[in-house]
């Protein structure tokens, strides 16, 4: 929503109302008494009320999605590391 609002001004798209509904679909696999998860997909419904032409609204959403840090992060494989605090400092947890 932040990128849509930011780019709407630059692209001259009028926003009367805006909300986004997000759905995350996850796979989970039991492993003993706990489980492991993996994302399967994300679905975003952009509820945009605007008097601007539909083609301009679509162009706005396309521009915003390419520049959204969260969407770009979720859309690719990422490296995530963990550390734990110890008496001597932070230690990597593999």
PDB file of N, CA and C in Angstrom:
ATOM      1  N   UNK A   1       0.828  -1.187   0.000  1.00  0.00           N
ATOM      2  CA  UNK A   1       0.000   0.000   0.000  1.00  0.00           C
ATOM      3  C   UNK A   1       0.869   1.246   0.000  1.00  0.00           C
ATOM      4  N   UNK A   2       1.987   1.194   0.689  1.00  0.00           N
ATOM      5  CA  UNK A   2       2.860   2.362   0.766  1.00  0.00           C
ATOM      6  C   UNK A   2       3.356   2.751  -0.616  1.00  0.00           C
ATOM      7  N   UNK A   3       3.814   1.764  -1.390  1.00  0.00           N
ATOM      8  CA  UNK A   3       4.330   2.068  -2.725  1.00  0.00           C
ATOM      9  C   UNK A   3       3.214   2.518  -3.656  1.00  0.00           C
ATOM     10  N   UNK A   4       2.031   1.944  -3.530  1.00  0.00           N
ATOM     11  CA  UNK A   4       0.905   2.372  -4.360  1.00  0.00           C
ATOM     12  C   UNK A   4       0.589   3.832  -4.090  1.00  0.00           C
ATOM     13  N   UNK A   5       0.533   4.202  -2.820  1.00  0.00           N
ATOM     14  CA  UNK A   5       0.247   5.600  -2.469  1.00  0.00           C
ATOM     15  C   UNK A   5       1.356   6.525  -2.955  1.00  0.00           C
ATOM     16  N   UNK A   6       2.596   6.120  -2.783  1.00  0.00           N
ATOM     17  CA  UNK A   6       3.722   6.958  -3.195  1.00  0.00           C
ATOM     18  C   UNK A   6       3.740   7.169  -4.708  1.00  0.00           C
ATOM     19  N   UNK A   7       3.516   6.108  -5.470  1.00  0.00           N
ATOM     20  CA  UNK A   7       3.582   6.219  -6.925  1.00  0.00           C
ATOM     21  C   UNK A   7       2.317   6.821  -7.525  1.00  0.00           C
ATOM     22  N   UNK A   8       1.198   6.743  -6.824  1.00  0.00           N
ATOM     23  CA  UNK A   8      -0.046   7.341  -7.344  1.00  0.00           C
ATOM     24  C   UNK A   8       0.148   8.830  -7.612  1.00  0.00           C
ATOM     25  N   UNK A   9       0.802   9.512  -6.713  1.00  0.00           N
ATOM     26  CA  UNK A   9       1.042  10.953  -6.904  1.00  0.00           C
ATOM     27  C   UNK A   9       1.929  11.192  -8.113  1.00  0.00           C
ATOM     28  N   UNK A  10       2.973  10.404  -8.256  1.00  0.00           N
ATOM     29  CA  UNK A  10       3.918  10.579  -9.367  1.00  0.00           C
ATOM     30  C   UNK A  10       3.305  10.200 -10.709  1.00  0.00           C
ATOM     31  N   UNK A  11       2.352   9.265 -10.692  1.00  0.00           N
ATOM     32  CA  UNK A  11       1.753   8.784 -11.941  1.00  0.00           C
ATOM     33  C   UNK A  11       0.388   9.409 -12.205  1.00  0.00           C
ATOM     34  N   UNK A  12       0.006  10.375 -11.389  1.00  0.00           N
ATOM     35  CA  UNK A  12      -1.280  11.077 -11.537  1.00  0.00           C
ATOM     36  C   UNK A  12      -2.478  10.129 -11.538  1.00  0.00           C
ATOM     37  N   UNK A  13      -2.469   9.177 -10.597  1.00  0.00           N
ATOM     38  CA  UNK A  13      -3.603   8.281 -10.412  1.00  0.00           C
ATOM     39  C   UNK A  13      -4.297   8.688  -9.120  1.00  0.00           C
ATOM     40  N   UNK A  14      -5.580   8.995  -9.232  1.00  0.00           N
ATOM     41  CA  UNK A  14      -6.347   9.436  -8.067  1.00  0.00           C
ATOM     42  C   UNK A  14      -6.751   8.225  -7.231  1.00  0.00           C
ATOM     43  N   UNK A  15      -6.531   8.330  -5.921  1.00  0.00           N
ATOM     44  CA  UNK A  15      -6.952   7.277  -4.990  1.00  0.00           C
ATOM     45  C   UNK A  15      -8.027   7.848  -4.077  1.00  0.00           C
ATOM     46  N   UNK A  16      -9.222   7.269  -4.169  1.00  0.00           N
ATOM     47  CA  UNK A  16     -10.302   7.654  -3.258  1.00  0.00           C
ATOM     48  C   UNK A  16     -10.311   6.753  -2.029  1.00  0.00           C
ATOM     49  N   UNK A  17      -9.978   5.488  -2.219  1.00  0.00           N
ATOM     50  CA  UNK A  17      -9.903   4.546  -1.113  1.00  0.00           C
ATOM     51  C   UNK A  17      -8.992   3.401  -1.542  1.00  0.00           C
ATOM     52  N   UNK A  18      -8.271   2.843  -0.577  1.00  0.00           N
ATOM     53  CA  UNK A  18      -7.325   1.774  -0.889  1.00  0.00           C
ATOM     54  C   UNK A  18      -7.198   0.850   0.308  1.00  0.00           C
ATOM     55  N   UNK A  19      -7.266  -0.442   0.028  1.00  0.00           N
ATOM     56  CA  UNK A  19      -6.924  -1.450   1.024  1.00  0.00           C
ATOM     57  C   UNK A  19      -6.361  -2.656   0.277  1.00  0.00           C
ATOM     58  N   UNK A  20      -5.581  -3.424   0.983  1.00  0.00           N
ATOM     59  CA  UNK A  20      -4.988  -4.621   0.390  1.00  0.00           C
ATOM     60  C   UNK A  20      -5.236  -5.788   1.342  1.00  0.00           C
ATOM     61  N   UNK A  21      -5.753  -6.862   0.796  1.00  0.00           N
ATOM     62  CA  UNK A  21      -5.927  -8.097   1.554  1.00  0.00           C
ATOM     63  C   UNK A  21      -4.845  -9.061   1.101  1.00  0.00           C
ATOM     64  N   UNK A  22      -4.161  -9.660   2.058  1.00  0.00           N
ATOM     65  CA  UNK A  22      -3.088 -10.599   1.740  1.00  0.00           C
ATOM     66  C   UNK A  22      -3.435 -11.979   2.264  1.00  0.00           C
ATOM     67  N   UNK A  23      -3.131 -12.972   1.446  1.00  0.00           N
ATOM     68  CA  UNK A  23      -3.323 -14.367   1.844  1.00  0.00           C
ATOM     69  C   UNK A  23      -1.999 -15.091   1.636  1.00  0.00           C
ATOM     70  N   UNK A  24      -1.533 -15.757   2.670  1.00  0.00           N
ATOM     71  CA  UNK A  24      -0.311 -16.547   2.585  1.00  0.00           C
ATOM     72  C   UNK A  24      -0.684 -18.020   2.684  1.00  0.00           C
ATOM     73  N   UNK A  25      -0.194 -18.804   1.762  1.00  0.00           N
ATOM     74  CA  UNK A  25      -0.438 -20.244   1.773  1.00  0.00           C
ATOM     75  C   UNK A  25       0.860 -20.951   2.134  1.00  0.00           C
ATOM     76  N   UNK A  26       0.777 -21.813   3.155  1.00  0.00           N
ATOM     77  CA  UNK A  26       1.958 -22.480   3.690  1.00  0.00           C
ATOM     78  C   UNK A  26       1.829 -23.979   3.604  1.00  0.00           C
ATOM     79  N   UNK A  27       2.940 -24.619   3.408  1.00  0.00           N
ATOM     80  CA  UNK A  27       3.040 -26.069   3.496  1.00  0.00           C
ATOM     81  C   UNK A  27       3.650 -26.358   4.862  1.00  0.00           C
ATOM     82  N   UNK A  28       3.138 -27.325   5.551  1.00  0.00           N
ATOM     83  CA  UNK A  28       3.780 -27.730   6.804  1.00  0.00           C
ATOM     84  C   UNK A  28       3.902 -29.238   6.831  1.00  0.00           C
ATOM     85  N   UNK A  29       5.039 -29.656   7.360  1.00  0.00           N
ATOM     86  CA  UNK A  29       5.361 -31.070   7.394  1.00  0.00           C
ATOM     87  C   UNK A  29       5.670 -31.466   8.836  1.00  0.00           C
ATOM     88  N   UNK A  30       4.907 -32.410   9.390  1.00  0.00           N
ATOM     89  CA  UNK A  30       5.199 -32.858  10.753  1.00  0.00           C
ATOM     90  C   UNK A  30       6.567 -33.543  10.821  1.00  0.00           C
ATOM     91  N   UNK A  31       7.322 -33.230  11.847  1.00  0.00           N
ATOM     92  CA  UNK A  31       8.597 -33.899  12.116  1.00  0.00           C
ATOM     93  C   UNK A  31       8.624 -34.206  13.605  1.00  0.00           C
ATOM     94  N   UNK A  32       8.131 -35.367  13.949  1.00  0.00           N
ATOM     95  CA  UNK A  32       8.028 -35.717  15.364  1.00  0.00           C
ATOM     96  C   UNK A  32       6.939 -34.896  16.034  1.00  0.00           C
ATOM     97  N   UNK A  33       7.274 -34.284  17.158  1.00  0.00           N
ATOM     98  CA  UNK A  33       6.292 -33.505  17.910  1.00  0.00           C
ATOM     99  C   UNK A  33       6.217 -32.048  17.439  1.00  0.00           C
ATOM    100  N   UNK A  34       7.045 -31.680  16.465  1.00  0.00           N
ATOM    101  CA  UNK A  34       7.028 -30.317  15.917  1.00  0.00           C
ATOM    102  C   UNK A  34       6.783 -30.398  14.411  1.00  0.00           C
ATOM    103  N   UNK A  35       6.968 -29.321  13.695  1.00  0.00           N
ATOM    104  CA  UNK A  35       6.739 -29.323  12.251  1.00  0.00           C
ATOM    105  C   UNK A  35       7.687 -28.338  11.570  1.00  0.00           C
ATOM    106  N   UNK A  36       7.838 -28.499  10.268  1.00  0.00           N
ATOM    107  CA  UNK A  36       8.608 -27.586   9.436  1.00  0.00           C
ATOM    108  C   UNK A  36       7.650 -26.918   8.467  1.00  0.00           C
ATOM    109  N   UNK A  37       7.922 -25.663   8.130  1.00  0.00           N
ATOM    110  CA  UNK A  37       7.047 -24.930   7.221  1.00  0.00           C
ATOM    111  C   UNK A  37       7.809 -24.461   5.987  1.00  0.00           C
ATOM    112  N   UNK A  38       7.048 -24.183   4.943  1.00  0.00           N
ATOM    113  CA  UNK A  38       7.597 -23.619   3.714  1.00  0.00           C
ATOM    114  C   UNK A  38       6.484 -22.822   3.038  1.00  0.00           C
ATOM    115  N   UNK A  39       6.795 -21.612   2.571  1.00  0.00           N
ATOM    116  CA  UNK A  39       5.759 -20.848   1.876  1.00  0.00           C
ATOM    117  C   UNK A  39       5.439 -21.484   0.529  1.00  0.00           C
ATOM    118  N   UNK A  40       4.170 -21.473   0.159  1.00  0.00           N
ATOM    119  CA  UNK A  40       3.742 -21.988  -1.142  1.00  0.00           C
ATOM    120  C   UNK A  40       3.395 -20.846  -2.080  1.00  0.00           C
ATOM    121  N   UNK A  41       2.631 -19.866  -1.563  1.00  0.00           N
ATOM    122  CA  UNK A  41       2.236 -18.752  -2.421  1.00  0.00           C
ATOM    123  C   UNK A  41       1.685 -17.608  -1.577  1.00  0.00           C
ATOM    124  N   UNK A  42       1.661 -16.444  -2.193  1.00  0.00           N
ATOM    125  CA  UNK A  42       1.063 -15.255  -1.595  1.00  0.00           C
ATOM    126  C   UNK A  42       0.086 -14.680  -2.607  1.00  0.00           C
ATOM    127  N   UNK A  43      -1.055 -14.236  -2.142  1.00  0.00           N
ATOM    128  CA  UNK A  43      -2.085 -13.674  -3.015  1.00  0.00           C
ATOM    129  C   UNK A  43      -2.467 -12.310  -2.438  1.00  0.00           C
ATOM    130  N   UNK A  44      -2.376 -11.269  -3.265  1.00  0.00           N
ATOM    131  CA  UNK A  44      -2.708  -9.916  -2.816  1.00  0.00           C
ATOM    132  C   UNK A  44      -3.898  -9.384  -3.613  1.00  0.00           C
ATOM    133  N   UNK A  45      -4.959  -9.015  -2.910  1.00  0.00           N
ATOM    134  CA  UNK A  45      -6.105  -8.360  -3.539  1.00  0.00           C
ATOM    135  C   UNK A  45      -5.975  -6.864  -3.285  1.00  0.00           C
ATOM    136  N   UNK A  46      -5.828  -6.098  -4.343  1.00  0.00           N
ATOM    137  CA  UNK A  46      -5.728  -4.643  -4.232  1.00  0.00           C
ATOM    138  C   UNK A  46      -7.118  -4.071  -4.457  1.00  0.00           C
ATOM    139  N   UNK A  47      -7.681  -3.496  -3.411  1.00  0.00           N
ATOM    140  CA  UNK A  47      -9.024  -2.909  -3.478  1.00  0.00           C
ATOM    141  C   UNK A  47      -8.850  -1.405  -3.619  1.00  0.00           C
ATOM    142  N   UNK A  48      -8.797  -0.965  -4.857  1.00  0.00           N
ATOM    143  CA  UNK A  48      -8.499   0.427  -5.188  1.00  0.00           C
ATOM    144  C   UNK A  48      -9.743   1.085  -5.758  1.00  0.00           C
ATOM    145  N   UNK A  49     -10.178   2.148  -5.107  1.00  0.00           N
ATOM    146  CA  UNK A  49     -11.271   2.952  -5.654  1.00  0.00           C
ATOM    147  C   UNK A  49     -10.649   4.217  -6.223  1.00  0.00           C
ATOM    148  N   UNK A  50     -10.886   4.417  -7.513  1.00  0.00           N
ATOM    149  CA  UNK A  50     -10.236   5.516  -8.222  1.00  0.00           C
ATOM    150  C   UNK A  50     -11.096   5.938  -9.401  1.00  0.00           C
ATOM    151  N   UNK A  51     -11.079   7.230  -9.681  1.00  0.00           N
ATOM    152  CA  UNK A  51     -11.762   7.735 -10.870  1.00  0.00           C
ATOM    153  C   UNK A  51     -10.830   7.733 -12.086  1.00  0.00           C
ATOM    154  N   UNK A  52      -9.580   7.353 -11.877  1.00  0.00           N
ATOM    155  CA  UNK A  52      -8.624   7.278 -12.981  1.00  0.00           C
ATOM    156  C   UNK A  52      -8.955   6.077 -13.862  1.00  0.00           C
ATOM    157  N   UNK A  53      -8.570   6.119 -15.138  1.00  0.00           N
ATOM    158  CA  UNK A  53      -8.840   4.988 -16.041  1.00  0.00           C
ATOM    159  C   UNK A  53      -8.225   3.687 -15.510  1.00  0.00           C
ATOM    160  N   UNK A  54      -8.888   2.577 -15.798  1.00  0.00           N
ATOM    161  CA  UNK A  54      -8.430   1.271 -15.340  1.00  0.00           C
ATOM    162  C   UNK A  54      -6.998   0.991 -15.791  1.00  0.00           C
ATOM    163  N   UNK A  55      -6.650   1.366 -17.016  1.00  0.00           N
ATOM    164  CA  UNK A  55      -5.287   1.112 -17.507  1.00  0.00           C
ATOM    165  C   UNK A  55      -4.253   1.836 -16.660  1.00  0.00           C
ATOM    166  N   UNK A  56      -4.594   3.021 -16.144  1.00  0.00           N
ATOM    167  CA  UNK A  56      -3.678   3.762 -15.275  1.00  0.00           C
ATOM    168  C   UNK A  56      -3.584   3.108 -13.894  1.00  0.00           C
ATOM    169  N   UNK A  57      -4.686   2.585 -13.409  1.00  0.00           N
ATOM    170  CA  UNK A  57      -4.682   1.881 -12.127  1.00  0.00           C
ATOM    171  C   UNK A  57      -3.812   0.622 -12.216  1.00  0.00           C
ATOM    172  N   UNK A  58      -3.949  -0.108 -13.320  1.00  0.00           N
ATOM    173  CA  UNK A  58      -3.153  -1.318 -13.524  1.00  0.00           C
ATOM    174  C   UNK A  58      -1.676  -0.968 -13.623  1.00  0.00           C
ATOM    175  N   UNK A  59      -1.360   0.088 -14.356  1.00  0.00           N
ATOM    176  CA  UNK A  59       0.036   0.531 -14.481  1.00  0.00           C
ATOM    177  C   UNK A  59       0.603   0.915 -13.111  1.00  0.00           C
ATOM    178  N   UNK A  60      -0.215   1.520 -12.273  1.00  0.00           N
ATOM    179  CA  UNK A  60       0.207   1.887 -10.924  1.00  0.00           C
ATOM    180  C   UNK A  60       0.562   0.641 -10.112  1.00  0.00           C
ATOM    181  N   UNK A  61      -0.299  -0.353 -10.132  1.00  0.00           N
ATOM    182  CA  UNK A  61      -0.046  -1.580  -9.375  1.00  0.00           C
ATOM    183  C   UNK A  61       1.203  -2.279  -9.912  1.00  0.00           C
ATOM    184  N   UNK A  62       1.363  -2.314 -11.220  1.00  0.00           N
ATOM    185  CA  UNK A  62       2.548  -2.945 -11.804  1.00  0.00           C
ATOM    186  C   UNK A  62       3.822  -2.213 -11.401  1.00  0.00           C
ATOM    187  N   UNK A  63       3.780  -0.890 -11.353  1.00  0.00           N
ATOM    188  CA  UNK A  63       4.951  -0.108 -10.941  1.00  0.00           C
ATOM    189  C   UNK A  63       5.261  -0.339  -9.468  1.00  0.00           C
ATOM    190  N   UNK A  64       4.235  -0.336  -8.640  1.00  0.00           N
ATOM    191  CA  UNK A  64       4.427  -0.480  -7.196  1.00  0.00           C
ATOM    192  C   UNK A  64       4.970  -1.858  -6.833  1.00  0.00           C
ATOM    193  N   UNK A  65       4.490  -2.892  -7.487  1.00  0.00           N
ATOM    194  CA  UNK A  65       4.925  -4.248  -7.137  1.00  0.00           C
ATOM    195  C   UNK A  65       6.400  -4.463  -7.438  1.00  0.00           C
ATOM    196  N   UNK A  66       6.926  -3.798  -8.471  1.00  0.00           N
ATOM    197  CA  UNK A  66       8.338  -3.944  -8.823  1.00  0.00           C
ATOM    198  C   UNK A  66       9.248  -3.189  -7.858  1.00  0.00           C
ATOM    199  N   UNK A  67       8.673  -2.285  -7.078  1.00  0.00           N
ATOM    200  CA  UNK A  67       9.481  -1.430  -6.216  1.00  0.00           C
ATOM    201  C   UNK A  67       9.172  -1.617  -4.729  1.00  0.00           C
ATOM    202  N   UNK A  68       8.359  -2.609  -4.423  1.00  0.00           N
ATOM    203  CA  UNK A  68       7.992  -2.898  -3.037  1.00  0.00           C
ATOM    204  C   UNK A  68       9.048  -3.816  -2.421  1.00  0.00           C
ATOM    205  N   UNK A  69       9.717  -3.342  -1.382  1.00  0.00           N
ATOM    206  CA  UNK A  69      10.779  -4.127  -0.754  1.00  0.00           C
ATOM    207  C   UNK A  69      10.254  -5.453  -0.207  1.00  0.00           C
ATOM    208  N   UNK A  70       9.075  -5.445   0.394  1.00  0.00           N
ATOM    209  CA  UNK A  70       8.520  -6.673   0.972  1.00  0.00           C
ATOM    210  C   UNK A  70       8.180  -7.663  -0.132  1.00  0.00           C
ATOM    211  N   UNK A  71       7.503  -7.204  -1.172  1.00  0.00           N
ATOM    212  CA  UNK A  71       7.124  -8.110  -2.253  1.00  0.00           C
ATOM    213  C   UNK A  71       8.344  -8.676  -2.955  1.00  0.00           C
ATOM    214  N   UNK A  72       9.350  -7.865  -3.169  1.00  0.00           N
ATOM    215  CA  UNK A  72      10.563  -8.353  -3.809  1.00  0.00           C
ATOM    216  C   UNK A  72      11.288  -9.357  -2.926  1.00  0.00           C
ATOM    217  N   UNK A  73      11.268  -9.163  -1.620  1.00  0.00           N
ATOM    218  CA  UNK A  73      11.897 -10.102  -0.687  1.00  0.00           C
ATOM    219  C   UNK A  73      11.158 -11.435  -0.676  1.00  0.00           C
ATOM    220  N   UNK A  74       9.825 -11.386  -0.628  1.00  0.00           N
ATOM    221  CA  UNK A  74       9.034 -12.617  -0.579  1.00  0.00           C
ATOM    222  C   UNK A  74       9.104 -13.397  -1.886  1.00  0.00           C
ATOM    223  N   UNK A  75       9.396 -12.722  -2.979  1.00  0.00           N
ATOM    224  CA  UNK A  75       9.365 -13.347  -4.291  1.00  0.00           C
ATOM    225  C   UNK A  75      10.614 -14.094  -4.692  1.00  0.00           C
ATOM    226  N   UNK A  76      11.589 -14.210  -3.794  1.00  0.00           N
ATOM    227  CA  UNK A  76      12.815 -14.913  -4.153  1.00  0.00           C
ATOM    228  C   UNK A  76      13.339 -15.713  -2.963  1.00  0.00           C
ATOM    229  N   UNK A  77      14.234 -16.621  -3.256  1.00  0.00           N
ATOM    230  CA  UNK A  77      14.880 -17.378  -2.176  1.00  0.00           C
ATOM    231  C   UNK A  77      15.824 -16.432  -1.438  1.00  0.00           C
ATOM    232  N   UNK A  78      15.815 -16.487  -0.139  1.00  0.00           N
ATOM    233  CA  UNK A  78      16.638 -15.600   0.668  1.00  0.00           C
ATOM    234  C   UNK A  78      17.507 -16.407   1.613  1.00  0.00           C
ATOM    235  N   UNK A  79      18.623 -15.834   1.971  1.00  0.00           N
ATOM    236  CA  UNK A  79      19.505 -16.422   2.965  1.00  0.00           C
ATOM    237  C   UNK A  79      19.170 -15.788   4.314  1.00  0.00           C
ATOM    238  N   UNK A  80      18.879 -16.614   5.291  1.00  0.00           N
ATOM    239  CA  UNK A  80      18.542 -16.119   6.624  1.00  0.00           C
ATOM    240  C   UNK A  80      19.466 -16.801   7.618  1.00  0.00           C
ATOM    241  N   UNK A  81      20.130 -16.009   8.431  1.00  0.00           N
ATOM    242  CA  UNK A  81      21.009 -16.576   9.451  1.00  0.00           C
ATOM    243  C   UNK A  81      20.464 -16.238  10.833  1.00  0.00           C
ATOM    244  N   UNK A  82      20.818 -17.070  11.792  1.00  0.00           N
ATOM    245  CA  UNK A  82      20.389 -16.865  13.177  1.00  0.00           C
ATOM    246  C   UNK A  82      21.617 -16.816  14.074  1.00  0.00           C
ATOM    247  N   UNK A  83      21.538 -15.989  15.105  1.00  0.00           N
ATOM    248  CA  UNK A  83      22.593 -15.931  16.105  1.00  0.00           C
ATOM    249  C   UNK A  83      21.942 -15.928  17.480  1.00  0.00           C
ATOM    250  N   UNK A  84      22.703 -16.419  18.444  1.00  0.00           N
ATOM    251  CA  UNK A  84      22.234 -16.427  19.824  1.00  0.00           C
ATOM    252  C   UNK A  84      23.255 -15.669  20.680  1.00  0.00           C
ATOM    253  N   UNK A  85      22.759 -14.935  21.635  1.00  0.00           N
ATOM    254  CA  UNK A  85      23.655 -14.183  22.512  1.00  0.00           C
ATOM    255  C   UNK A  85      24.246 -15.125  23.552  1.00  0.00           C
ATOM    256  N   UNK A  86      25.549 -15.061  23.715  1.00  0.00           N
ATOM    257  CA  UNK A  86      26.245 -15.847  24.738  1.00  0.00           C
ATOM    258  C   UNK A  86      27.023 -14.876  25.619  1.00  0.00           C
ATOM    259  N   UNK A  87      27.677 -15.408  26.636  1.00  0.00           N
ATOM    260  CA  UNK A  87      28.475 -14.560  27.538  1.00  0.00           C
ATOM    261  C   UNK A  87      29.622 -13.869  26.802  1.00  0.00           C
ATOM    262  N   UNK A  88      30.073 -14.443  25.697  1.00  0.00           N
ATOM    263  CA  UNK A  88      31.196 -13.864  24.957  1.00  0.00           C
ATOM    264  C   UNK A  88      30.764 -13.122  23.689  1.00  0.00           C
ATOM    265  N   UNK A  89      29.478 -12.971  23.473  1.00  0.00           N
ATOM    266  CA  UNK A  89      28.979 -12.264  22.299  1.00  0.00           C
ATOM    267  C   UNK A  89      28.000 -13.105  21.518  1.00  0.00           C
ATOM    268  N   UNK A  90      27.787 -12.736  20.270  1.00  0.00           N
ATOM    269  CA  UNK A  90      26.838 -13.457  19.431  1.00  0.00           C
ATOM    270  C   UNK A  90      27.517 -14.657  18.765  1.00  0.00           C
ATOM    271  N   UNK A  91      26.788 -15.780  18.732  1.00  0.00           N
ATOM    272  CA  UNK A  91      27.307 -17.001  18.133  1.00  0.00           C
ATOM    273  C   UNK A  91      26.299 -17.470  17.077  1.00  0.00           C
ATOM    274  N   UNK A  92      26.811 -17.863  15.929  1.00  0.00           N
ATOM    275  CA  UNK A  92      25.960 -18.353  14.847  1.00  0.00           C
ATOM    276  C   UNK A  92      25.286 -19.658  15.250  1.00  0.00           C
ATOM    277  N   UNK A  93      24.018 -19.799  14.899  1.00  0.00           N
ATOM    278  CA  UNK A  93      23.274 -21.047  15.096  1.00  0.00           C
ATOM    279  C   UNK A  93      22.988 -21.598  13.703  1.00  0.00           C
ATOM    280  N   UNK A  94      23.607 -22.740  13.411  1.00  0.00           N
ATOM    281  CA  UNK A  94      23.426 -23.338  12.075  1.00  0.00           C
ATOM    282  C   UNK A  94      22.213 -24.216  12.045  1.00  0.00           C
TER     283      UNK A  94
END
